[in-house]
Amino acid sequence: EVHLVESGGGLVQPGRSLRLSCAASEFTFDDYAMHWVRQAPGKGLEWVSGISWNSGSIGYADSVKGRFTISRDNAKNSLYLQMNSLRAEDTALYYCSKDMGGYGDTGAFDYWGQGTLVTVSS
Amino acid sequence: QSALTQPASVSGSPGQSITISCTGTSSDVGGYKYVSWYQQHPGKAPKLMIYDVSYRPSGVSNRFSGSKSGNTASLTISGLQAEDEADYYCSSYTSSRILVVFGGGTKLTVL
């Protein structure tokens, strides 16, 4: 069974940085695109960023462009999200999710982690 | 990047059928075959129910079906059951680069 485990969340002050990680197992990680999706408390899902299997294609939501950086290490079966200049509105549960395809163009996420909570507050 | 438009809530009685709409534009829903639907129970991660407009992943009940007409996609749940009560989200691919947009979500209540 595919397993995705996020880590790195926590309480951080506005303007500071945080790095999220997602450890993947039980599938061929370097065959698939991966994404970060967040959900603010009591709100809906928001796609944050996605990366193709070989890191050749990357996309960001306008709300995080220029502040967040997605990356992956296929040798370590891991996905990352470097979050800089954090704002109160970035407070959310951050999910790591697996794309059904390799290039991130399916828009279909067939496996999700349980999420890691990021709280931005002074 | 505007969110896709979904009704805030829908309801139905056990055994009935309901349909949830998801309206976008020709730049997302209307322009691609990549519309997906997710079910989310409280406190749980989302679960993929429909992908590529109308395909069901293995293990998803055939009571769930998807379709699309123009810029509007739809999720139909037939034979409503109590366990179908959840939030439902649509999503669509929306660019030649990796870019995905979600709908605002619909709360399904089984009466």
mmCIF file of C-alpha atoms in Angstrom:
data_model
loop_
_atom_site.group_PDB
_atom_site.id
_atom_site.type_symbol
_atom_site.label_atom_id
_atom_site.label_comp_id
_atom_site.label_asym_id
_atom_site.label_seq_id
_atom_site.Cartn_x
_atom_site.Cartn_y
_atom_site.Cartn_z
ATOM 1 C CA GLU A 1 0.000 0.000 0.000
ATOM 2 C CA VAL A 2 1.302 3.436 -0.966
ATOM 3 C CA HIS A 3 2.478 5.401 2.036
ATOM 4 C CA LEU A 4 3.047 9.154 2.240
ATOM 5 C CA VAL A 5 4.204 10.700 5.502
ATOM 6 C CA GLU A 6 4.568 14.453 5.881
ATOM 7 C CA SER A 7 6.720 16.142 8.501
ATOM 8 C CA GLY A 8 8.188 19.527 9.328
ATOM 9 C CA GLY A 9 5.091 21.466 10.292
ATOM 10 C CA GLY A 10 4.793 23.559 13.415
ATOM 11 C CA LEU A 11 4.292 27.028 14.832
ATOM 12 C CA VAL A 12 6.323 29.747 13.117
ATOM 13 C CA GLN A 13 6.321 33.531 13.272
ATOM 14 C CA PRO A 14 5.272 35.626 10.279
ATOM 15 C CA GLY A 15 8.156 36.264 7.923
ATOM 16 C CA ARG A 16 10.062 33.168 8.969
ATOM 17 C CA SER A 17 10.739 29.975 7.023
ATOM 18 C CA LEU A 18 9.798 26.327 7.301
ATOM 19 C CA ARG A 19 10.675 23.238 5.276
ATOM 20 C CA LEU A 20 8.161 20.441 4.858
ATOM 21 C CA SER A 21 9.143 16.907 3.894
ATOM 22 C CA CYS A 22 7.173 13.978 2.554
ATOM 23 C CA ALA A 23 8.552 10.449 2.742
ATOM 24 C CA ALA A 24 7.104 8.109 0.130
ATOM 25 C CA SER A 25 7.121 4.334 0.089
ATOM 26 C CA GLU A 26 5.608 1.266 -1.558
ATOM 27 C CA PHE A 27 5.590 2.673 -5.089
ATOM 28 C CA THR A 28 8.155 3.678 -7.708
ATOM 29 C CA PHE A 29 8.556 7.274 -6.585
ATOM 30 C CA ASP A 30 10.508 8.500 -9.603
ATOM 31 C CA ASP A 31 7.735 7.450 -12.005
ATOM 32 C CA TYR A 32 5.208 9.951 -10.713
ATOM 33 C CA ALA A 33 4.607 13.651 -10.305
ATOM 34 C CA MET A 34 3.954 14.844 -6.765
ATOM 35 C CA HIS A 35 2.008 17.747 -5.300
ATOM 36 C CA TRP A 36 1.396 19.767 -2.154
ATOM 37 C CA VAL A 37 -2.210 20.653 -1.340
ATOM 38 C CA ARG A 38 -3.229 22.657 1.728
ATOM 39 C CA GLN A 39 -6.404 23.136 3.704
ATOM 40 C CA ALA A 40 -6.871 26.057 6.051
ATOM 41 C CA PRO A 41 -8.884 25.304 9.196
ATOM 42 C CA GLY A 42 -12.541 24.864 8.266
ATOM 43 C CA LYS A 43 -11.850 25.725 4.622
ATOM 44 C CA GLY A 44 -11.558 23.932 1.308
ATOM 45 C CA LEU A 45 -8.655 22.377 -0.543
ATOM 46 C CA GLU A 46 -6.091 24.596 -2.254
ATOM 47 C CA TRP A 47 -3.466 23.268 -4.638
ATOM 48 C CA VAL A 48 -0.089 24.736 -3.683
ATOM 49 C CA SER A 49 2.562 23.276 -5.959
ATOM 50 C CA GLY A 50 3.428 20.323 -8.168
ATOM 51 C CA ILE A 51 6.578 18.767 -9.608
ATOM 52 C CA SER A 52 7.018 16.276 -12.436
ATOM 53 C CA TRP A 53 8.843 12.966 -12.034
ATOM 54 C CA ASN A 54 12.184 14.387 -13.116
ATOM 55 C CA SER A 55 11.732 17.903 -11.677
ATOM 56 C CA GLY A 56 11.614 19.191 -15.242
ATOM 57 C CA SER A 57 8.205 20.771 -14.832
ATOM 58 C CA ILE A 58 7.157 22.702 -11.745
ATOM 59 C CA GLY A 59 4.142 24.846 -10.969
ATOM 60 C CA TYR A 60 2.935 27.044 -8.136
ATOM 61 C CA ALA A 61 -0.313 28.644 -7.085
ATOM 62 C CA ASP A 62 -0.243 32.420 -7.425
ATOM 63 C CA SER A 63 -0.679 32.707 -3.665
ATOM 64 C CA VAL A 64 2.733 31.152 -2.983
ATOM 65 C CA LYS A 65 4.723 31.932 -6.134
ATOM 66 C CA GLY A 66 8.038 33.527 -5.280
ATOM 67 C CA ARG A 67 7.872 32.430 -1.632
ATOM 68 C CA PHE A 68 7.599 28.625 -1.784
ATOM 69 C CA THR A 69 9.925 26.190 -3.567
ATOM 70 C CA ILE A 70 9.058 22.578 -4.305
ATOM 71 C CA SER A 71 11.745 19.962 -4.848
ATOM 72 C CA ARG A 72 12.232 16.214 -4.780
ATOM 73 C CA ASP A 73 15.031 13.740 -4.207
ATOM 74 C CA ASN A 74 14.240 10.574 -6.115
ATOM 75 C CA ALA A 75 17.168 8.753 -4.517
ATOM 76 C CA LYS A 76 15.580 9.342 -1.127
ATOM 77 C CA ASN A 77 11.953 8.905 -2.232
ATOM 78 C CA SER A 78 11.230 12.305 -0.759
ATOM 79 C CA LEU A 79 9.317 15.457 -1.636
ATOM 80 C CA TYR A 80 9.987 18.849 -0.084
ATOM 81 C CA LEU A 81 8.407 22.263 0.229
ATOM 82 C CA GLN A 82 10.586 25.189 1.283
ATOM 83 C CA MET A 83 8.314 27.918 2.594
ATOM 84 C CA ASN A 84 9.780 31.405 3.034
ATOM 85 C CA SER A 85 8.256 34.721 4.079
ATOM 86 C CA LEU A 86 5.385 32.921 5.748
ATOM 87 C CA ARG A 87 2.127 34.780 6.341
ATOM 88 C CA ALA A 88 -0.821 34.187 8.634
ATOM 89 C CA GLU A 89 -2.857 33.107 5.602
ATOM 90 C CA ASP A 90 -0.428 30.222 5.008
ATOM 91 C CA THR A 91 -1.769 28.567 8.164
ATOM 92 C CA ALA A 92 -3.133 25.222 7.036
ATOM 93 C CA LEU A 93 -2.817 21.472 7.021
ATOM 94 C CA TYR A 94 -0.378 20.645 4.238
ATOM 95 C CA TYR A 95 -0.944 17.391 2.362
ATOM 96 C CA CYS A 96 1.544 15.577 0.170
ATOM 97 C CA SER A 97 -0.169 13.797 -2.719
ATOM 98 C CA LYS A 98 0.804 11.474 -5.551
ATOM 99 C CA ASP A 99 -0.230 12.195 -9.130
ATOM 100 C CA MET A 100 -1.562 9.373 -11.279
ATOM 101 C CA GLY A 101 0.900 10.377 -14.007
ATOM 102 C CA GLY A 102 4.499 11.400 -14.325
ATOM 103 C CA TYR A 103 4.191 14.897 -15.658
ATOM 104 C CA GLY A 104 1.640 16.393 -13.265
ATOM 105 C CA ASP A 105 -0.865 16.988 -16.005
ATOM 106 C CA THR A 106 -3.539 14.545 -14.931
ATOM 107 C CA GLY A 107 -4.830 16.669 -12.078
ATOM 108 C CA ALA A 108 -5.664 13.391 -10.363
ATOM 109 C CA PHE A 109 -4.139 12.669 -6.968
ATOM 110 C CA ASP A 110 -4.683 9.034 -6.062
ATOM 111 C CA TYR A 111 -2.849 8.893 -2.745
ATOM 112 C CA TRP A 112 -2.604 11.437 0.047
ATOM 113 C CA GLY A 113 -0.692 11.652 3.304
ATOM 114 C CA GLN A 114 -2.347 12.587 6.572
ATOM 115 C CA GLY A 115 -0.944 16.110 6.465
ATOM 116 C CA THR A 116 1.319 18.275 8.585
ATOM 117 C CA LEU A 117 -0.043 21.386 10.292
ATOM 118 C CA VAL A 118 1.620 24.726 9.726
ATOM 119 C CA THR A 119 0.584 27.586 11.986
ATOM 120 C CA VAL A 120 1.890 31.068 11.249
ATOM 121 C CA SER A 121 1.392 33.342 14.220
ATOM 122 C CA SER A 122 3.310 35.740 16.411
ATOM 123 C CA GLN B 1 -6.529 31.289 -10.608
ATOM 124 C CA SER B 2 -10.182 31.397 -9.569
ATOM 125 C CA ALA B 3 -11.562 28.386 -7.775
ATOM 126 C CA LEU B 4 -14.069 26.295 -9.640
ATOM 127 C CA THR B 5 -17.682 26.956 -8.596
ATOM 128 C CA GLN B 6 -19.550 24.304 -6.643
ATOM 129 C CA PRO B 7 -22.802 24.563 -4.661
ATOM 130 C CA ALA B 8 -22.087 24.962 -0.967
ATOM 131 C CA SER B 9 -24.400 22.137 -0.003
ATOM 132 C CA VAL B 10 -26.653 19.444 -1.377
ATOM 133 C CA SER B 11 -28.807 16.896 0.366
ATOM 134 C CA GLY B 12 -30.729 13.751 -0.378
ATOM 135 C CA SER B 13 -32.445 10.829 1.269
ATOM 136 C CA PRO B 14 -31.034 7.311 1.381
ATOM 137 C CA GLY B 15 -31.554 5.542 -1.917
ATOM 138 C CA GLN B 16 -31.967 8.748 -3.890
ATOM 139 C CA SER B 17 -29.555 10.200 -6.435
ATOM 140 C CA ILE B 18 -27.876 13.566 -6.219
ATOM 141 C CA THR B 19 -25.700 15.558 -8.581
ATOM 142 C CA ILE B 20 -23.002 18.050 -7.675
ATOM 143 C CA SER B 21 -21.958 20.562 -10.316
ATOM 144 C CA CYS B 22 -18.544 22.094 -10.852
ATOM 145 C CA THR B 23 -18.364 25.115 -13.138
ATOM 146 C CA GLY B 24 -15.173 26.504 -14.571
ATOM 147 C CA THR B 25 -14.086 28.073 -17.815
ATOM 148 C CA SER B 26 -12.705 27.033 -21.160
ATOM 149 C CA SER B 27 -9.245 27.410 -19.602
ATOM 150 C CA ASP B 28 -9.833 24.602 -17.142
ATOM 151 C CA VAL B 29 -12.913 22.344 -17.000
ATOM 152 C CA GLY B 30 -14.004 23.062 -20.542
ATOM 153 C CA GLY B 31 -10.563 22.844 -22.055
ATOM 154 C CA TYR B 32 -9.241 19.562 -20.689
ATOM 155 C CA LYS B 33 -10.376 16.045 -19.932
ATOM 156 C CA TYR B 34 -8.610 16.243 -16.563
ATOM 157 C CA VAL B 35 -11.447 16.751 -14.098
ATOM 158 C CA SER B 36 -11.299 14.862 -10.813
ATOM 159 C CA TRP B 37 -13.580 14.498 -7.809
ATOM 160 C CA TYR B 38 -12.577 13.915 -4.189
ATOM 161 C CA GLN B 39 -14.500 12.829 -1.112
ATOM 162 C CA GLN B 40 -13.392 14.048 2.298
ATOM 163 C CA HIS B 41 -14.808 12.898 5.595
ATOM 164 C CA PRO B 42 -14.199 15.083 8.675
ATOM 165 C CA GLY B 43 -10.661 14.788 9.961
ATOM 166 C CA LYS B 44 -9.595 12.572 7.073
ATOM 167 C CA ALA B 45 -7.479 13.052 3.984
ATOM 168 C CA PRO B 46 -9.289 13.448 0.655
ATOM 169 C CA LYS B 47 -10.013 10.323 -1.397
ATOM 170 C CA LEU B 48 -10.013 10.266 -5.185
ATOM 171 C CA MET B 49 -13.440 9.177 -6.464
ATOM 172 C CA ILE B 50 -13.371 10.143 -10.163
ATOM 173 C CA TYR B 51 -10.554 11.096 -12.540
ATOM 174 C CA ASP B 52 -10.375 12.093 -16.193
ATOM 175 C CA VAL B 53 -14.005 13.294 -15.971
ATOM 176 C CA SER B 54 -15.626 9.891 -15.685
ATOM 177 C CA TYR B 55 -13.197 7.159 -14.634
ATOM 178 C CA ARG B 56 -13.371 5.443 -11.249
ATOM 179 C CA PRO B 57 -10.229 4.292 -9.447
ATOM 180 C CA SER B 58 -10.169 0.682 -8.396
ATOM 181 C CA GLY B 59 -12.252 0.153 -5.274
ATOM 182 C CA VAL B 60 -14.612 3.086 -5.742
ATOM 183 C CA SER B 61 -18.272 2.132 -5.858
ATOM 184 C CA ASN B 62 -20.015 2.277 -9.238
ATOM 185 C CA ARG B 63 -22.672 4.385 -7.505
ATOM 186 C CA PHE B 64 -20.312 7.286 -8.224
ATOM 187 C CA SER B 65 -20.177 8.619 -11.768
ATOM 188 C CA GLY B 66 -18.826 11.710 -13.486
ATOM 189 C CA SER B 67 -19.590 13.643 -16.626
ATOM 190 C CA LYS B 68 -18.866 16.952 -18.320
ATOM 191 C CA SER B 69 -20.677 19.305 -20.636
ATOM 192 C CA GLY B 70 -18.941 22.431 -21.802
ATOM 193 C CA ASN B 71 -17.428 24.232 -18.828
ATOM 194 C CA THR B 72 -19.414 22.292 -16.227
ATOM 195 C CA ALA B 73 -18.522 18.918 -14.769
ATOM 196 C CA SER B 74 -20.860 16.870 -12.609
ATOM 197 C CA LEU B 75 -20.599 14.162 -9.990
ATOM 198 C CA THR B 76 -23.628 11.922 -9.550
ATOM 199 C CA ILE B 77 -24.089 9.635 -6.586
ATOM 200 C CA SER B 78 -26.863 7.105 -6.959
ATOM 201 C CA GLY B 79 -28.411 4.995 -4.243
ATOM 202 C CA LEU B 80 -27.334 7.412 -1.524
ATOM 203 C CA GLN B 81 -26.006 5.817 1.634
ATOM 204 C CA ALA B 82 -25.309 7.295 5.037
ATOM 205 C CA GLU B 83 -21.552 6.887 4.558
ATOM 206 C CA ASP B 84 -21.676 9.124 1.489
ATOM 207 C CA GLU B 85 -22.192 12.109 3.787
ATOM 208 C CA ALA B 86 -18.982 14.087 3.341
ATOM 209 C CA ASP B 87 -17.446 17.073 1.600
ATOM 210 C CA TYR B 88 -16.852 16.730 -2.124
ATOM 211 C CA TYR B 89 -14.334 18.695 -4.168
ATOM 212 C CA CYS B 90 -13.796 18.901 -7.887
ATOM 213 C CA SER B 91 -10.485 19.794 -9.454
ATOM 214 C CA SER B 92 -9.225 20.490 -12.931
ATOM 215 C CA TYR B 93 -5.915 20.809 -14.678
ATOM 216 C CA THR B 94 -5.730 24.308 -16.073
ATOM 217 C CA SER B 95 -2.547 24.986 -18.016
ATOM 218 C CA SER B 96 0.140 23.577 -20.264
ATOM 219 C CA ARG B 97 2.352 23.762 -17.181
ATOM 220 C CA ILE B 98 1.498 22.042 -13.928
ATOM 221 C CA LEU B 99 -1.373 24.003 -12.571
ATOM 222 C CA VAL B 100 -4.376 22.587 -10.796
ATOM 223 C CA VAL B 101 -7.423 24.353 -9.409
ATOM 224 C CA PHE B 102 -9.957 23.041 -6.910
ATOM 225 C CA GLY B 103 -13.594 23.865 -6.439
ATOM 226 C CA GLY B 104 -14.761 25.420 -3.199
ATOM 227 C CA GLY B 105 -16.291 22.158 -1.994
ATOM 228 C CA THR B 106 -19.832 20.860 -1.491
ATOM 229 C CA LYS B 107 -21.163 19.462 1.754
ATOM 230 C CA LEU B 108 -23.398 16.464 1.105
ATOM 231 C CA THR B 109 -25.970 15.703 3.775
ATOM 232 C CA VAL B 110 -27.799 12.399 3.735
ATOM 233 C CA LEU B 111 -31.146 13.084 5.379
#
